[in-house]
Amino acid sequence: MTVLARRAAAEFIGTAFLVMAVVGSGVMASRLSPDDAGLQLLQNSLATGAALVALIVALQPVSASFNPVVTLVERALVMIDTGTAATLIVGQVLGGLAGTVAANLMFGLDAVSWSTHQRTGPSLWLAEVIATVGLLLVIFGTVRSGRADRVAFAVGGYITAAYWFTSSTSFANPAVTIARTVTDTFAGIAPPSAPAFILAQLLGGALGYFLVRFLYPSIASSAVATADRKVFS
Amino acid sequence: MTVLARRAAAEFIGTAFLVMAVVGSGVMASRLSPDDAGLQLLQNSLATGAALVALIVALQPVSASFNPVVTLVERALVMIDTGTAATLIVGQVLGGLAGTVAANLMFGLDAVSWSTHQRTGPSLWLAEVIATVGLLLVIFGTVRSGRADRVAFAVGGYITAAYWFTSSTSFANPAVTIARTVTDTFAGIAPPSAPAFILAQLLGGALGYFLVRFLYPSIASSAVATADRKVFS
Amino acid sequence: MTVLARRAAAEFIGTAFLVMAVVGSGVMASRLSPDDAGLQLLQNSLATGAALVALIVALQPVSASFNPVVTLVERALVMIDTGTAATLIVGQVLGGLAGTVAANLMFGLDAVSWSTHQRTGPSLWLAEVIATVGLLLVIFGTVRSGRADRVAFAVGGYITAAYWFTSSTSFANPAVTIARTVTDTFAGIAPPSAPAFILAQLLGGALGYFLVRFLYPSIASSAVATADRKVFS
Amino acid sequence: MTVLARRAAAEFIGTAFLVMAVVGSGVMASRLSPDDAGLQLLQNSLATGAALVALIVALQPVSASFNPVVTLVERALVMIDTGTAATLIVGQVLGGLAGTVAANLMFGLDAVSWSTHQRTGPSLWLAEVIATVGLLLVIFGTVRSGRADRVAFAVGGYITAAYWFTSSTSFANPAVTIARTVTDTFAGIAPPSAPAFILAQLLGGALGYFLVRFLYPSIASSAVATADRKVFS
């Protein structure tokens, strides 16, 4: 078994659990607290952030991006090659879909059902751009300054917060966006709404790339060692 | 006093406090927020996760599995021998029961009363399998990559999240499952429901074992040192 | 200015902020969420735990026990001498009272008013014993195994959880108990209820001392270095 | 591009995201949980604290004060020179305003609208003094004792708690106070209320400076190395 296969498997399983956390906690929240959408989002955001801490700590030494935009920026920063990036992204997208199916089944729902939750409009698209810029700033600012050991806490904190401070509740992840189209529950997004979200995320990715390059023009010496050992992604 | 006795004592006291956190916070939550089951689960999940952080940080250098499935996987990975595993599991089961008794008494209830809370069905059993696989992935992924110093935060985050994203609220622990049969409160599980939960956890344990072996075929050199010092479990 | 004076000042200011967190967040919670006692306790417990993380990280290198029982156990473990212990405890008690006064004034209440909140009965006293044993286990287990750098997170997690899993909401601290008698708000305790709470805490302190000695008979070599530099307490 | 320009940019972007977290989560909270002000503050405080963890971890190696009072105390402690301090403060104020505008636009509101939320009176001013003293104690206590790697967690915990234990909900930051005048939402502050808040924060800054000097008269040797590498601010 090659290293790349293990990395793709880590992206698959990690993204699957991440999406399970997003979708599953959304179902649980809307069933148990049906009358307060804010309480639902609190439950959903804390579960997602807490899951991210666990998954990144556990899988980072193999591969723990769980997000095609992050993988693309790693490719742009020449941290990985094109073939690796493509393989990891396939793992992320398939893992995300598997996560939705697992969440649906755990809660006694059909394995797959298209979401009818429309999420559209310029305010939400702006929010996705900003959410993705911030996520990249947090991940690569942390990694490039030689603090990869704390990226799990930074990302967990960021996503918990971004659910609240962006009007889109911060998808910020194309693989997760695709996965959320196949559940007609709290966390779902209707398929017609998905392309614009993904486009906004990619735009945010490009902006984030330049921001990271500007703020961290060179990688910290301690971070070089980290990158050599491929601790992150 | 032998090292093994101290380790068994650590498993006893740690599992007792863990179960107190699960059961006690469930009683408090259902008394103080009687009208919102989601708010109860939020209180219950945050208390459990926060307790796990504290207990694992404090007891890890002695022994801090608190979970027979984890101990069995350590045995399968040849981290401990059979006699040690058996002794630790006895400590966990007895500690869990003591924790329920303590929680019941602190809240003015009978020391022991069988739970009448039925938890059954294929969706819940699937959830227990998935919950246990994820827990093992988090624990052993973290430990085998030489990050045992962060396992407390990873496990605390995972369990807080898994309460929400699994339909079974993620027992994922046979000792805790047994302990939760003797309290007729929020966190209880009716004795007839327990065997299937435990079976699902053991199945998840087996699957998790193979997943860990696949993703982390060899132990990190830094983790070897850690294992030598028996920092985890 | 002697080192001891600085340490006593750190105990004063730290305990003052801790009690402000306990009392102040209780007032805010009961004003903003008047209809759900569970939501109030959630707010109160999260604010207290979060404040503990901050205060211990910031003050630990000077002195950060904030709790006479902890200081007494340090004395029993010969980590400090009797004069130091007495001085620190004076700082804690006075700091706690100053914290209540500050909280009362910030919320427009009389500087001092006796609490009328009765908290009494064997269940609550048992809870205080258990809460204190657990707190000592968490603090000294962490410190004696050379992990003093994580005690802030362990204590913050433990107290957040213990608010929920003990029927007494886990005072576990004589200085804080005294301070909470002079505010007639959510977190108050009527003066007649205080002596039994403090007695239970001292009993828990004695039990905790023996438990710590049993589980951690010797101090880890890395912890010795830590103790030499007086990082904790 | 000079180092100073990058540092000012980091203060701009970091303060912008911090204010987005404060203002945006306030809008989301008041829309989703309109009937419980306590639940709104819980959502707002957790989002703010979680964002601070992420932003400080990511930006600290460049510059991560996000607060003119913190920058002024760094100047008083001769950690930075006057020109640097002035430049960073300009970045903070402009970044804060940009953050409010971004939050308003993401939620479909006018880019700028004056707040009508009066916040005034001696109790609130006392609260701002205390909140700022505590913040400085947490930041500089942590940094001066050579623990700059944990300042993100300490500050995140402190602010989450201080939202609850101060009657003013702990602005404690002139740049954020100014930024919050231009949004007529949950987190806003009416312009006439802002000057007294800022004055109280500056007074707290002066008191905090002396407290830090008293408790940490010399900087830890490990912290000196840290300061040399300009890890904090």
Coordinates of N, CA, C and O in Angstrom, one line a residue, chain B residues 161-220:
Chain B
A161 N -18.7 15.9 20.3 CA -19.3 16.0 18.9 C -20.2 14.7 18.7 O -21.3 14.8 18.2
A162 N -19.7 13.6 19.1 CA -20.3 12.3 18.8 C -21.7 12.2 19.5 O -22.6 11.5 19.0
Y163 N -21.8 12.8 20.7 CA -23.1 12.8 21.3 C -24.2 13.4 20.3 O -25.3 13.1 20.4
W164 N -23.7 14.3 19.5 CA -24.7 15.0 18.6 C -24.8 14.3 17.2 O -25.8 14.4 16.6
F165 N -23.7 13.7 16.7 CA -23.8 13.3 15.3 C -24.1 11.8 15.2 O -24.3 11.3 14.1
T166 N -24.2 11.1 16.3 CA -24.7 9.7 16.2 C -26.1 9.7 16.8 O -26.4 10.3 17.8
S167 N -27.0 8.9 16.3 CA -28.4 8.8 16.8 C -28.4 8.1 18.1 O -29.4 8.3 18.9
S168 N -27.4 7.4 18.5 CA -27.4 6.7 19.8 C -26.8 7.6 20.9 O -26.7 7.2 22.1
T169 N -26.4 8.8 20.6 CA -25.6 9.7 21.5 C -24.3 9.1 21.9 O -23.8 9.5 23.0
S170 N -23.8 8.1 21.2 CA -22.4 7.7 21.3 C -22.0 7.2 22.7 O -21.3 7.8 23.4
F171 N -22.5 6.0 23.1 CA -22.0 5.4 24.3 C -20.6 5.0 24.0 O -19.7 5.4 24.7
A172 N -20.4 4.1 23.0 CA -19.0 3.7 22.5 C -18.1 3.1 23.6 O -16.9 3.2 23.5
N173 N -18.7 2.5 24.7 CA -17.9 2.1 25.8 C -18.7 1.1 26.6 O -19.7 1.4 27.3
P174 N -18.3 -0.2 26.6 CA -19.1 -1.2 27.3 C -19.1 -0.9 28.8 O -20.2 -1.2 29.4
A175 N -18.1 -0.5 29.4 CA -18.1 -0.2 30.9 C -19.1 0.9 31.2 O -19.9 0.8 32.2
V176 N -19.1 1.9 30.4 CA -20.1 3.0 30.6 C -21.5 2.5 30.3 O -22.5 2.9 31.0
T177 N -21.6 1.7 29.3 CA -23.0 1.1 29.0 C -23.5 0.3 30.1 O -24.7 0.5 30.5
I178 N -22.7 -0.5 30.7 CA -23.2 -1.3 31.9 C -23.6 -0.4 33.0 O -24.6 -0.5 33.7
A179 N -22.7 0.6 33.3 CA -22.9 1.5 34.4 C -24.2 2.3 34.2 O -24.9 2.6 35.2
R180 N -24.6 2.6 33.0 CA -25.8 3.4 32.7 C -27.1 2.6 32.8 O -28.2 3.1 32.6
T181 N -27.0 1.3 33.0 CA -28.2 0.5 33.2 C -28.8 0.6 34.6 O -30.0 0.3 34.8
V182 N -28.0 1.1 35.5 CA -28.5 1.1 36.9 C -28.9 2.5 37.4 O -28.8 2.9 38.6
T183 N -29.3 3.4 36.5 CA -29.8 4.7 36.9 C -31.1 4.9 36.0 O -30.9 4.9 34.8
D184 N -32.2 5.2 36.6 CA -33.4 5.5 35.8 C -33.5 7.0 35.6 O -34.5 7.6 36.0
T185 N -32.5 7.5 34.9 CA -32.5 8.9 34.6 C -32.2 9.2 33.2 O -32.0 8.3 32.4
F186 N -32.0 10.5 32.8 CA -31.7 10.9 31.5 C -30.7 10.0 30.7 O -30.9 9.7 29.6
A187 N -29.6 9.7 31.4 CA -28.5 9.0 30.7 C -28.7 7.4 30.7 O -27.8 6.7 30.2
G188 N -29.7 7.0 31.3 CA -29.9 5.5 31.5 C -30.1 4.8 30.2 O -30.5 5.3 29.2
I189 N -29.9 3.5 30.3 CA -30.2 2.5 29.2 C -30.8 1.3 29.8 O -30.2 0.7 30.8
A190 N -32.0 0.9 29.4 CA -32.6 -0.3 29.9 C -31.7 -1.5 29.7 O -31.2 -1.7 28.7
P191 N -31.6 -2.4 30.8 CA -30.8 -3.5 30.6 C -31.0 -4.4 29.4 O -30.0 -4.8 28.8
P192 N -32.2 -4.6 28.9 CA -32.4 -5.4 27.7 C -31.8 -4.7 26.5 O -31.5 -5.4 25.5
S193 N -31.6 -3.4 26.5 CA -31.0 -2.8 25.4 C -29.5 -2.8 25.4 O -28.8 -2.5 24.3
A194 N -28.9 -3.1 26.5 CA -27.4 -3.0 26.6 C -26.6 -4.0 25.8 O -25.6 -3.7 25.2
P195 N -27.0 -5.3 25.8 CA -26.2 -6.3 25.1 C -25.9 -5.9 23.6 O -24.8 -6.0 23.1
A196 N -27.0 -5.5 22.9 CA -26.8 -5.1 21.5 C -25.9 -3.9 21.3 O -25.0 -3.9 20.4
F197 N -26.0 -3.0 22.3 CA -25.1 -1.9 22.2 C -23.6 -2.3 22.4 O -22.7 -1.9 21.7
I198 N -23.4 -3.2 23.4 CA -22.0 -3.7 23.6 C -21.5 -4.5 22.4 O -20.3 -4.3 22.1
L199 N -22.4 -5.3 21.8 CA -22.0 -6.0 20.7 C -21.5 -5.1 19.5 O -20.5 -5.3 18.9
A200 N -22.3 -4.1 19.3 CA -22.0 -3.1 18.3 C -20.7 -2.4 18.6 O -19.9 -2.1 17.7
Q201 N -20.4 -2.1 19.9 CA -19.2 -1.5 20.2 C -18.0 -2.4 20.0 O -16.9 -2.0 19.5
L202 N -18.2 -3.7 20.3 CA -17.1 -4.6 20.0 C -16.8 -4.8 18.5 O -15.7 -4.9 18.1
L203 N -17.9 -4.8 17.7 CA -17.7 -4.8 16.3 C -17.0 -3.6 15.8 O -16.1 -3.6 15.0
G204 N -17.4 -2.4 16.3 CA -16.7 -1.2 16.0 C -15.3 -1.3 16.4 O -14.4 -0.7 15.7
G205 N -15.0 -1.9 17.5 CA -13.6 -2.0 18.0 C -12.8 -2.8 17.0 O -11.6 -2.5 16.7
A206 N -13.4 -3.9 16.5 CA -12.6 -4.7 15.5 C -12.4 -3.9 14.2 O -11.2 -3.9 13.7
L207 N -13.4 -3.3 13.8 CA -13.2 -2.5 12.5 C -12.2 -1.3 12.8 O -11.3 -1.0 11.9
G208 N -12.3 -0.7 13.9 CA -11.4 0.4 14.3 C -9.9 -0.2 14.3 O -9.0 0.5 13.9
Y209 N -9.7 -1.3 14.9 CA -8.4 -1.9 14.9 C -7.8 -2.0 13.6 O -6.6 -1.6 13.3
F210 N -8.5 -2.5 12.6 CA -8.0 -2.7 11.2 C -7.8 -1.3 10.6 O -6.8 -1.1 9.9
L211 N -8.6 -0.4 10.8 CA -8.5 1.0 10.3 C -7.2 1.6 10.8 O -6.4 2.2 10.1
V212 N -7.0 1.5 12.1 CA -5.8 2.0 12.7 C -4.5 1.4 12.2 O -3.5 2.1 11.8
R213 N -4.6 0.0 12.0 CA -3.4 -0.7 11.4 C -3.1 -0.2 10.0 O -2.0 -0.1 9.6
F214 N -4.2 0.1 9.3 CA -4.1 0.5 7.9 C -3.5 1.9 7.8 O -2.5 2.2 7.0
L215 N -4.1 2.8 8.6 CA -3.6 4.2 8.5 C -2.3 4.5 9.1 O -1.5 5.3 8.7
Y216 N -2.0 3.8 10.2 CA -0.8 3.9 10.9 C -0.1 2.6 11.1 O 0.0 2.0 12.1
P217 N 0.5 2.1 9.9 CA 1.0 0.7 10.0 C 2.2 0.6 10.9 O 2.4 -0.4 11.6
S218 N 3.0 1.7 11.1 CA 4.0 1.6 12.0 C 3.9 2.8 13.0 O 3.2 3.8 12.7
I219 N 4.4 2.6 14.2 CA 4.3 3.6 15.2 C 5.4 4.7 15.0 O 6.5 4.3 14.6
A220 N 5.1 5.9 15.2 CA 6.1 7.0 15.0 C 7.2 6.8 16.0 O 7.0 6.3 17.1

